Coordinates of C-alpha atoms (C1' of nucleotides) in Angstrom, one line a residue:
Chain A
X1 CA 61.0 162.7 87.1
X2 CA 61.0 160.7 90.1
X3 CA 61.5 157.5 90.6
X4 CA 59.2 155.5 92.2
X5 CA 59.6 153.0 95.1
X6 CA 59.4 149.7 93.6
X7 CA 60.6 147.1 95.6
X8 CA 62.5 143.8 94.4
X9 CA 62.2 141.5 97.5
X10 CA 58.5 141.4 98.4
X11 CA 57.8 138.2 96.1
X12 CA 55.6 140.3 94.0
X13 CA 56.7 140.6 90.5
X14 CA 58.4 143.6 89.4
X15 CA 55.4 144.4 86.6
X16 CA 52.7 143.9 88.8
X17 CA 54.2 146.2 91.1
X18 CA 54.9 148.3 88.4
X19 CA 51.1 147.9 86.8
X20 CA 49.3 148.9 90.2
X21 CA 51.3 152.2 90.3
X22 CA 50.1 153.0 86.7
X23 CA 46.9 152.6 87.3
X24 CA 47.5 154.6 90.2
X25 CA 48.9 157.6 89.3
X26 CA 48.1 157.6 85.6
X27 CA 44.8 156.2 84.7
X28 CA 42.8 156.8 87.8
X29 CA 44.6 160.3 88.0
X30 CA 44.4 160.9 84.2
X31 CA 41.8 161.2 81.9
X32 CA 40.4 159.2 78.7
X33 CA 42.8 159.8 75.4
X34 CA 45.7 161.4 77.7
X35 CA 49.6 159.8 76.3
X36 CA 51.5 158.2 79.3
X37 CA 55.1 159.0 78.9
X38 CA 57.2 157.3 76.7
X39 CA 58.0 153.6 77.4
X40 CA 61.6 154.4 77.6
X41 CA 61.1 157.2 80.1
X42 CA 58.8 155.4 81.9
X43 CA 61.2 152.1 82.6
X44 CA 63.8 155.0 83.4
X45 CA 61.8 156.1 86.4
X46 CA 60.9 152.6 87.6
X47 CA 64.6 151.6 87.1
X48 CA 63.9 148.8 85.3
X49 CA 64.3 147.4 82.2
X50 CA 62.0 148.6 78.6
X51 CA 60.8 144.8 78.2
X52 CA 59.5 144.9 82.1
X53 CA 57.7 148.0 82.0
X54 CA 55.9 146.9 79.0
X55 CA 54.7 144.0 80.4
X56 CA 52.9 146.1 82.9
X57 CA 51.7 147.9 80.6
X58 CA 50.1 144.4 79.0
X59 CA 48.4 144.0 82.2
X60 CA 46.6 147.1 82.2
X61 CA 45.8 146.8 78.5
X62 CA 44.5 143.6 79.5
X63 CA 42.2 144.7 81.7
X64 CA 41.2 147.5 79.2
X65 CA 42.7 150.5 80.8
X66 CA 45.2 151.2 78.6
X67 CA 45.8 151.1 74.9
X68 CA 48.8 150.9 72.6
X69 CA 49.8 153.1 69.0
X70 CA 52.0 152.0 67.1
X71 CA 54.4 154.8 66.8
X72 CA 52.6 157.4 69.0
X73 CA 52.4 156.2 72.7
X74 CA 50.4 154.5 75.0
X75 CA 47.0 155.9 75.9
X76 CA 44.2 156.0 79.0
X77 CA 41.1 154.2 76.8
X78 CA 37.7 155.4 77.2
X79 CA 35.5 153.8 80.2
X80 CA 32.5 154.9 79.7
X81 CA 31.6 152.3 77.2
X82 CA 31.9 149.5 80.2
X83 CA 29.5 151.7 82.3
X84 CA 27.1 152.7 79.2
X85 CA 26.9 148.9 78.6
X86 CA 26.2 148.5 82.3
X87 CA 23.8 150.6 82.7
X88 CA 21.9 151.2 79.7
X89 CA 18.9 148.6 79.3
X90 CA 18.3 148.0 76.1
X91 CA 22.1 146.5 75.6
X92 CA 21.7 144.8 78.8
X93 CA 19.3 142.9 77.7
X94 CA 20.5 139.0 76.5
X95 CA 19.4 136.4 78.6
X96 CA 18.8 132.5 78.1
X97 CA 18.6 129.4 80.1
X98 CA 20.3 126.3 79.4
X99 CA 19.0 123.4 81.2
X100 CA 22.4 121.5 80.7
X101 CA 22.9 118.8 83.2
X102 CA 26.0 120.3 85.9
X103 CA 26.2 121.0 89.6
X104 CA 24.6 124.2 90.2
X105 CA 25.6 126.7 93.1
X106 CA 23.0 128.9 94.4
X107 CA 24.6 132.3 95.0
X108 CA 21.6 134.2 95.7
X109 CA 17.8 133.9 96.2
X110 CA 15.3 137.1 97.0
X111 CA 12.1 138.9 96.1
X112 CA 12.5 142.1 94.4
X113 CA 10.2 144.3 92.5
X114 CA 10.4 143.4 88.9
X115 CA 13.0 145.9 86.5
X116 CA 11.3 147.2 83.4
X117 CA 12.7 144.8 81.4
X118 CA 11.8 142.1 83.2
X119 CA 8.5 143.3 83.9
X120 CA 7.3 143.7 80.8
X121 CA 8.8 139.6 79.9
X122 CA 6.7 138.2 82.6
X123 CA 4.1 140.3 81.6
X124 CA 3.8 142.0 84.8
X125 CA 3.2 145.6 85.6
X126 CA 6.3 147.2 86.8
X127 CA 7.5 146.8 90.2
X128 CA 5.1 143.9 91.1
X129 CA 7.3 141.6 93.0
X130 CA 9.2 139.3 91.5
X131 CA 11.9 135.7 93.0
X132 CA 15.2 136.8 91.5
X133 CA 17.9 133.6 91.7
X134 CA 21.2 133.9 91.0
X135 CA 23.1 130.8 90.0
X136 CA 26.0 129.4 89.4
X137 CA 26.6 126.3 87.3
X138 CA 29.7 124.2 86.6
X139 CA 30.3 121.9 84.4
X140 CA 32.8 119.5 85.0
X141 CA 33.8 120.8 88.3
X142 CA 34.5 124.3 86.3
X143 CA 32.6 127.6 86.3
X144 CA 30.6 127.5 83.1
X145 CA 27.6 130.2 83.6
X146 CA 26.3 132.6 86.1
X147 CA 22.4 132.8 85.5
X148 CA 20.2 135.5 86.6
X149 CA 16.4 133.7 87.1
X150 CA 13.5 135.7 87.5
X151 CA 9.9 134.6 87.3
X152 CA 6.6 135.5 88.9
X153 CA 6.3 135.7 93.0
X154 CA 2.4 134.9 92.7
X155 CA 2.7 130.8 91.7
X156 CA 6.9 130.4 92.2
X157 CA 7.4 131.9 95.2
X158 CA 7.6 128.3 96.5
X159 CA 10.9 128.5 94.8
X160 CA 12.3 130.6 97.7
X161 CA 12.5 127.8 99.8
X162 CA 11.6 124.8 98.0
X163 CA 14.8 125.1 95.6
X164 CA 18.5 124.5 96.6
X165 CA 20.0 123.6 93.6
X166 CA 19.7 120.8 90.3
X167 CA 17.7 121.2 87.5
X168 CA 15.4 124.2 87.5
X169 CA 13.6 123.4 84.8
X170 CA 13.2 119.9 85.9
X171 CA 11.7 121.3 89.1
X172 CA 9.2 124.0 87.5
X173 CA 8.0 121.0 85.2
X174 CA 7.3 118.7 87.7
X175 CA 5.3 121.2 89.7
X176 CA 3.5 123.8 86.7
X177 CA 3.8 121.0 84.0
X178 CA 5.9 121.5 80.5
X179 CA 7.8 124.7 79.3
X180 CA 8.7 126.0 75.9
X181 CA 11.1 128.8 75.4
X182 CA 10.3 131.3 73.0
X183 CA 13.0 133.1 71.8
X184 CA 16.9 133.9 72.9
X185 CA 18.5 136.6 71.9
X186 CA 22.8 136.7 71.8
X187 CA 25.1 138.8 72.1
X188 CA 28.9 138.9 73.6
X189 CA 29.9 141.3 76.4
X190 CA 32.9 142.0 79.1
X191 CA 31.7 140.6 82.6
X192 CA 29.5 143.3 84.5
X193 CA 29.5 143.1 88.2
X194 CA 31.1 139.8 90.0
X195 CA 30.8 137.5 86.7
X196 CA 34.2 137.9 86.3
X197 CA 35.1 136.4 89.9
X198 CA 32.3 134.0 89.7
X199 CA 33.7 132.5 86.3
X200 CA 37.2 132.4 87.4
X201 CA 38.1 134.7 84.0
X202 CA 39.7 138.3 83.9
X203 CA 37.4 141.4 83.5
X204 CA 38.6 141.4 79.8
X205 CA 37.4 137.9 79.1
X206 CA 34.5 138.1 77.2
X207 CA 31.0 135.8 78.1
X208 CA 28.6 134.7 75.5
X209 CA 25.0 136.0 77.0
X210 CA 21.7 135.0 76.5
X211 CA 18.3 136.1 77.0
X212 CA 15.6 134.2 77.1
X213 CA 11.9 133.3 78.2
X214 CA 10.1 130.6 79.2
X215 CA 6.5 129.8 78.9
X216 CA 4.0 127.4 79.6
X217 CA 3.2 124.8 77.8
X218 CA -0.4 124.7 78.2
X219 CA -1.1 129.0 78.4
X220 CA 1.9 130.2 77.1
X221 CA 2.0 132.5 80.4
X222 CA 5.4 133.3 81.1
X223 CA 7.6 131.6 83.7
X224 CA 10.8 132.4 83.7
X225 CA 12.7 135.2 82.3
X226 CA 16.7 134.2 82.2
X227 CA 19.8 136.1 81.6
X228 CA 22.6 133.8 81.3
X229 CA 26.0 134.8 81.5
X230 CA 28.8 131.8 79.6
X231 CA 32.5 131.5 79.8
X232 CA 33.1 132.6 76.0
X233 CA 35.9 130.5 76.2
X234 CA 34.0 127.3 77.8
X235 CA 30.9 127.7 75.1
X236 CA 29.7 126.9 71.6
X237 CA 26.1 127.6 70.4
X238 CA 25.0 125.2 68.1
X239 CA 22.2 126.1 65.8
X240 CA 21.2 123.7 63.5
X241 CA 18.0 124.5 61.0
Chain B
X1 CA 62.5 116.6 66.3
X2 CA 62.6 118.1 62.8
X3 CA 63.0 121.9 62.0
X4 CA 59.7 123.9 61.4
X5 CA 60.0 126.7 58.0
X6 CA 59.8 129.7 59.8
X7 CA 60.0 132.5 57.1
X8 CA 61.8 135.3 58.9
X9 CA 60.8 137.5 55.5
X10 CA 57.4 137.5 55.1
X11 CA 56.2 140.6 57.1
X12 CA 54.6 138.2 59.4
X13 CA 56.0 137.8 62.8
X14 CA 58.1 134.9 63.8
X15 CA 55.4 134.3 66.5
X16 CA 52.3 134.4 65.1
X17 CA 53.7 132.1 62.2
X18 CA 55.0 129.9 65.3
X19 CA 51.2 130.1 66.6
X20 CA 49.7 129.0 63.8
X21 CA 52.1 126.3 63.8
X22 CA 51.3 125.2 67.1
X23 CA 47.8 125.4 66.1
X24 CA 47.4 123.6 63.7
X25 CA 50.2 120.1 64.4
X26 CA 49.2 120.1 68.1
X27 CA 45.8 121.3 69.4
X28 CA 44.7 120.5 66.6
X29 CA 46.3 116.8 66.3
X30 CA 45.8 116.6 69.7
X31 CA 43.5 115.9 72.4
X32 CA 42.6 118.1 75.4
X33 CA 45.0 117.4 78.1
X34 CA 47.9 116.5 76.1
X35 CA 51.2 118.1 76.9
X36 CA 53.0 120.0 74.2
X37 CA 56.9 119.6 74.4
X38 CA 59.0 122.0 76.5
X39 CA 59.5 125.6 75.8
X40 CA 63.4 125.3 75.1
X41 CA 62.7 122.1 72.9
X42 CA 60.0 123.7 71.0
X43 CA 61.9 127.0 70.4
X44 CA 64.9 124.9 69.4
X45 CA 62.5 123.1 66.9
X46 CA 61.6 126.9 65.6
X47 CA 64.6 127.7 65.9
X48 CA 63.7 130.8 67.5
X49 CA 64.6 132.3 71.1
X50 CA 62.5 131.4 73.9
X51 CA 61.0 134.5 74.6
X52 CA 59.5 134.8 70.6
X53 CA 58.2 131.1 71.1
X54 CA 56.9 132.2 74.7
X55 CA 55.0 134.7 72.6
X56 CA 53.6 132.3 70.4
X57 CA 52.2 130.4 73.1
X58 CA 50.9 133.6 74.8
X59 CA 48.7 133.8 71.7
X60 CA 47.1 130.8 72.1
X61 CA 46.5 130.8 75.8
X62 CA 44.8 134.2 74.5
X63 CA 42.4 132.2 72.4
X64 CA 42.1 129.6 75.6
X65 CA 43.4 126.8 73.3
X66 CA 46.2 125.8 75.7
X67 CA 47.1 126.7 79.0
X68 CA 50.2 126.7 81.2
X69 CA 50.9 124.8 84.2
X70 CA 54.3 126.2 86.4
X71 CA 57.2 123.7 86.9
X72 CA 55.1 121.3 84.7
X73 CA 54.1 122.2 81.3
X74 CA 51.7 123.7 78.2
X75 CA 49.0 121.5 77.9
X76 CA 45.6 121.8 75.5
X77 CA 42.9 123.0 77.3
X78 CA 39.4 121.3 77.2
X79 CA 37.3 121.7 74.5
X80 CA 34.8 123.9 74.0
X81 CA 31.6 123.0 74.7
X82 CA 28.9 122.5 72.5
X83 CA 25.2 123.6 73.5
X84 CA 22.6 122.8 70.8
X85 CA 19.9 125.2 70.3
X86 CA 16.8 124.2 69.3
X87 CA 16.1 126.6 65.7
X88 CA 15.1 126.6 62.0
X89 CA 16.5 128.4 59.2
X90 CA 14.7 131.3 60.2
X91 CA 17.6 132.3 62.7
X92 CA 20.2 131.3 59.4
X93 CA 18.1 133.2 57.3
X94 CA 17.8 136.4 59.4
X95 CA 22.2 136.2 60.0
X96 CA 22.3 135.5 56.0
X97 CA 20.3 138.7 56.0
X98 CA 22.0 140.7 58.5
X99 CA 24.1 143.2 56.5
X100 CA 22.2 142.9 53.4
X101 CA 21.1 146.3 53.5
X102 CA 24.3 147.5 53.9
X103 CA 27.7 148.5 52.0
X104 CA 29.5 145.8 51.2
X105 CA 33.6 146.5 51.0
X106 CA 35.7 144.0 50.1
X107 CA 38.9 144.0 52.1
X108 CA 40.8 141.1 50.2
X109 CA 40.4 138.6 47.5
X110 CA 42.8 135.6 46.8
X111 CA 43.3 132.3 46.2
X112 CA 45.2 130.4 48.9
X113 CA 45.4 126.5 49.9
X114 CA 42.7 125.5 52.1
X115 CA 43.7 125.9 55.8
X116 CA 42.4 122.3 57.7
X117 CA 39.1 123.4 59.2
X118 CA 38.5 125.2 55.7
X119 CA 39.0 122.2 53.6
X120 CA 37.3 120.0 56.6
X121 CA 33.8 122.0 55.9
X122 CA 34.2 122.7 52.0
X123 CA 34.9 118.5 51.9
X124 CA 38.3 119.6 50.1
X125 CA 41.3 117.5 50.4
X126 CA 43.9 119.7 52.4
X127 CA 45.8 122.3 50.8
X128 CA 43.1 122.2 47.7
X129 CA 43.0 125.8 46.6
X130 CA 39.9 128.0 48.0
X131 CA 38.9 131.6 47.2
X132 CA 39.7 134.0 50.4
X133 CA 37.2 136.7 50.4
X134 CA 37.4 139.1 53.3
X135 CA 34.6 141.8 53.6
X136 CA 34.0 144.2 55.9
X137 CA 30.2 145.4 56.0
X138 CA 28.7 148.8 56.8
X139 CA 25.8 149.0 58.5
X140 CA 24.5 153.3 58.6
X141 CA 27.9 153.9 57.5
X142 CA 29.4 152.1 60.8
X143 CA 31.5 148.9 60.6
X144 CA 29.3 146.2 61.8
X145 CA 30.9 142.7 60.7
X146 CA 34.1 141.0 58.8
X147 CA 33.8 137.9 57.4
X148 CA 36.0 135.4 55.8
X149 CA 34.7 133.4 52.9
X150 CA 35.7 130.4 52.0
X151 CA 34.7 129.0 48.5
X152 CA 35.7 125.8 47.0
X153 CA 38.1 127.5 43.4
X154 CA 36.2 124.7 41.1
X155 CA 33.3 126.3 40.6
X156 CA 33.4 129.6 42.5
X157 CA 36.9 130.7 41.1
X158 CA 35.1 133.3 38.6
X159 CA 34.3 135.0 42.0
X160 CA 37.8 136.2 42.2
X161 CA 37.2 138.9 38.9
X162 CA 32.8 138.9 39.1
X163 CA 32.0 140.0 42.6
X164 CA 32.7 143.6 44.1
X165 CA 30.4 144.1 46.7
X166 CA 27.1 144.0 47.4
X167 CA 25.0 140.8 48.7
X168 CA 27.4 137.7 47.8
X169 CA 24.5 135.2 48.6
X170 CA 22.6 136.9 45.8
X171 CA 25.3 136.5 43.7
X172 CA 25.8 133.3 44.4
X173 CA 22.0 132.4 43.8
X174 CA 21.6 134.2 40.7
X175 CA 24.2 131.9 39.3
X176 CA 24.5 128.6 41.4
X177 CA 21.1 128.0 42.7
X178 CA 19.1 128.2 45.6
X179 CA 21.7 128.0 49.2
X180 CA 20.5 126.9 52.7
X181 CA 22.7 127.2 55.5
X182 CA 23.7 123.9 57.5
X183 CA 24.4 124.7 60.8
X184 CA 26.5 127.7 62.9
X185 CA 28.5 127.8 65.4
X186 CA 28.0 130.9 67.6
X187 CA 30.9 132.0 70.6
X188 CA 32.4 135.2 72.0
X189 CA 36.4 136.2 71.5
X190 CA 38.4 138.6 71.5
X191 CA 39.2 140.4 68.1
X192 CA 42.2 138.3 66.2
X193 CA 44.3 139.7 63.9
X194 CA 42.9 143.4 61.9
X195 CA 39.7 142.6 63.0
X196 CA 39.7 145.4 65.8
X197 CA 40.9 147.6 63.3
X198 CA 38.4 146.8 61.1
X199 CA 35.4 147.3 62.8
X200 CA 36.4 150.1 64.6
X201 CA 37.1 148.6 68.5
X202 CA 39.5 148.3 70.8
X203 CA 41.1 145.4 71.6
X204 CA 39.8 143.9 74.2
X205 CA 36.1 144.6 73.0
X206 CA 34.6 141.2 71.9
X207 CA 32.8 140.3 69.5
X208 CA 30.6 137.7 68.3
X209 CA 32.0 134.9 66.3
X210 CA 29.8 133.0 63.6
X211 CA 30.8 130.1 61.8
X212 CA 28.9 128.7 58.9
X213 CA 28.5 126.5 56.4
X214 CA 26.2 127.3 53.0
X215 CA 25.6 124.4 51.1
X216 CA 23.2 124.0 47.4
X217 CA 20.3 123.3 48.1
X218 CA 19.8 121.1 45.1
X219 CA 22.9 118.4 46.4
X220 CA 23.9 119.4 49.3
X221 CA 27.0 120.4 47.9
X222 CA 29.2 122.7 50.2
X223 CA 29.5 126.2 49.0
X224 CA 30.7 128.5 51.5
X225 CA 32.2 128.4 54.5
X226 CA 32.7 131.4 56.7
X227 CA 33.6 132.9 59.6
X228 CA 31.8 136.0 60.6
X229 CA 33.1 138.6 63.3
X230 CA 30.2 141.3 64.5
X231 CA 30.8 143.8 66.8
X232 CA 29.6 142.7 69.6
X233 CA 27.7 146.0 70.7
X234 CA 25.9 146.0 67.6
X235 CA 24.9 142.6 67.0
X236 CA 21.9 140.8 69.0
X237 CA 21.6 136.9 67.3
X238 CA 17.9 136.0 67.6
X239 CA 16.8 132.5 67.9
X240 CA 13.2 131.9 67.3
X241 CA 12.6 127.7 68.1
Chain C
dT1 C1' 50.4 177.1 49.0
dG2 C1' 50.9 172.2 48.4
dA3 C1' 53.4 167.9 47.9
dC4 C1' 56.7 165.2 49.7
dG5 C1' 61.0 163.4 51.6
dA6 C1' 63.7 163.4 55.7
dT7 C1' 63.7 162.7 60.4
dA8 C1' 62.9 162.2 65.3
dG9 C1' 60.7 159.6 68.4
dA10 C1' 57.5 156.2 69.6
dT11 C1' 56.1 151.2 69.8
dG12 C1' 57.1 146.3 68.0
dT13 C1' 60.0 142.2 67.6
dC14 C1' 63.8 139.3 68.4
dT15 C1' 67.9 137.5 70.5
dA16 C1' 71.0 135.9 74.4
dG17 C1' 71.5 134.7 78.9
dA18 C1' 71.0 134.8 84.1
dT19 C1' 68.3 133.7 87.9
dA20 C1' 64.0 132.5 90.5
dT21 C1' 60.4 129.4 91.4
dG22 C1' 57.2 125.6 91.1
dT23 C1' 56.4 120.4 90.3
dA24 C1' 57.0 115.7 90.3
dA25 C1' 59.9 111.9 90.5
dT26 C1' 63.9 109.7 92.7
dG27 C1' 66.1 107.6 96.2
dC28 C1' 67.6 107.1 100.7
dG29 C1' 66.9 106.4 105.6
dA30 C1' 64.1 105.2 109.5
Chain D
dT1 C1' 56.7 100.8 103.5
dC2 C1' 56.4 105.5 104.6
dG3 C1' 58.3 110.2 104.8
dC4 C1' 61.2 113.5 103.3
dA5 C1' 65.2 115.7 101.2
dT6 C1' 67.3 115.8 96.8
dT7 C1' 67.2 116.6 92.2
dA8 C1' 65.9 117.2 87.4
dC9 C1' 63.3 119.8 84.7
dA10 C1' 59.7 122.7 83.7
dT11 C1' 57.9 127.5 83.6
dA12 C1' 58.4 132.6 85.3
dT13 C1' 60.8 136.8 85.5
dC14 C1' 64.2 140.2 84.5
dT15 C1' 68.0 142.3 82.1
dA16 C1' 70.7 144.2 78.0
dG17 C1' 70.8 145.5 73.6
dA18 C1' 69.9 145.5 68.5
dC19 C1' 67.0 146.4 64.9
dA20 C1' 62.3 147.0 62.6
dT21 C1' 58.4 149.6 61.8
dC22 C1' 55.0 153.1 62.3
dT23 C1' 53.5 158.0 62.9
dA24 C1' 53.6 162.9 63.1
dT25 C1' 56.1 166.7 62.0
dC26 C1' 59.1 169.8 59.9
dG27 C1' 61.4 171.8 56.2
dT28 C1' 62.3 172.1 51.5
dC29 C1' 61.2 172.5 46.8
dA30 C1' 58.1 173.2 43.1

DNA sequence: TGACGATAGATGTCTAGATATGTAATGCGA
DNA sequence: TCGCATTACATATCTAGACATCTATCGTCA
């Protein structure tokens, strides 16, 4: 029944204010399905008017910690799901490439020993070494996908330092000669990790993401295995018959 | 400067009306980068208070059609952008197929005038009546998908007393002809409307947004249009070149 | 015991208006 | 002509209150 310290002249709006202490000392403190206290009650302790407090509560619903019942109260939602998705390989599987012609960013370039799953793409047994690049491509000046690259060390590892940017794809061709993709597989998820940050969208946002593989031309050995990562909001897949 | 019908008695909230509004004469009629009017002139247009048309535009900076700019204005945001994939009809095929073994339950059937990107696909004039059919498929006794089929009243109007389930592209087959899909447009959003309901998700989980176009084989004619909406964490799109 | 209407209490929508803050254009002075 | 303060106008936030609608529960009646 207290009422908490929010204060009016620090040039941060009242709701945010008001959303960081809910997350605070409800959600984090709280567990999934538990009622917050009423709306009214709640804008009684903050001091501040109904319409305020529930647009805190929008930001937190935004983000996907809270959820609203119409005529029951406002709840802690379940997590799990974003950390199930996370972590569980066989949803975290789509990938693609898109060899679309924007400025691409580099954010990260190392050899790692392969995952399963991209292991068993490449065709590689598991934990033989793999170059894993992590870029970032904008189109029009604006983030547009995050891709995660990740093809053989044994005839790429070149790629380390020979690659700074451009068209991959245009690169690998000109040195291993023409590429085919197989097969993409689609699906729609919340950003994971920094995707949100790195596509300038909100962790409820969702991105379009692709899996895909790339072979040879010539020996169909697998080059690159791609997960690609799209603004939803900033994409459109086309497929025409 | 003339006076939108708003229906204040139709159950449907001022501001989604005032959305759809906005929708359809300006991003719509508009290009990307175009201002809209004011906020005060707009919601004197409406007729409405600020805040409700506020709301409205809240809705549509929620689909990332238009976007605010403080101390300046709501302007429409750039297009989406299209990526083609290379595919056959396999991929078409395999969606078509997706939910065939399933329950079929049909949420609503009516005939309505043809909303603009409706009668834009089905080659309708605007406003030309077309059967609504919203079904909700079941997929291990889990939702799975909604979609919203459009078909042109002419020939497909018997639809409104024949079909009750079950596979409609059978249906349609049996007593049209052979269908092959066009081309689809795939992207990630947030659920709209009952949609999260529906299939059994939170708000802010996405799903995965089909549109698509089923024409006769024998003339091309259009057939169906619709819009499908899979739960994201249950659908995987896979596109075979 | 079961059905059902009444009701309390919760969220949802809308209005009206005050005030704060950001942006861009104007216009004046050096 | 350049620089900058002013100003008009746009969005952003917050308050206050009314009424609508949904849900769960409780009590009554058959």
């Amino acid at each position: 029944m207290s009422l908490y310290a929010i204060d009016r002249d620090t040039g941060i709006t009242l709701y945010a204010q008001i959303a960081e202490v809910l997350e605070r000392d409800y959600v984090r403190q709280g567990a999934a399905g538990d009622r917050l206290p009423a709306e009214g009650e709640l804008a009684a302790r903050f001091a501040v008017n109904r319409h305020t407090l529930r647009r805190a509560v929008d930001e937190l619903i935004a983000e996907g910690l809270l959820e609203r019942r119409h005529g029951v109260g406002i709840f802690i939602t379940d997590l799990l799901l974003d950390y199930r998705v996370g972590s569980n390989t066989r949803f975290t599987q789509t990938l693609a490439d898109i060899g679309i012609s924007t400025d691409t960013r580099v954010i990260r370039k190392m050899i790692t020993p392969a995952p399963a799953g991209v292991a068993r793409n490449l065709a590689l047994t598991a934990d033989e070494p793999v170059l894993w690049l992590e870029t970032l491509r904008l189109a029009d000046g604006l983030p547009f996908c995050v891709i995660s690259h990740f093809l053989p060390v044994k005839p790429f590892g070149e790629l380390l330092d020979g690659y700074a940017g451009g068209s991959l794809h245009d690169y690998l061709e000109k040195n291993h000669g023409a590429l085919h993709r197989t097969e993409s597989l689609v699906t729609a998820v919340l950003p994971q990790g920094d995707d949100a940050k790195l596509l300038g969208i909100t962790q409820n946002r969702p991105v379009l993401r692709v899996k895909s593989l790339n072979v040879l031309d010539r020996d169909n050995s697998p080059v690159e295995y791609a997960i690609t990562r799209f603004r939803a909001d900033r994409i459109q897949l086309r497929i025409t018959p």
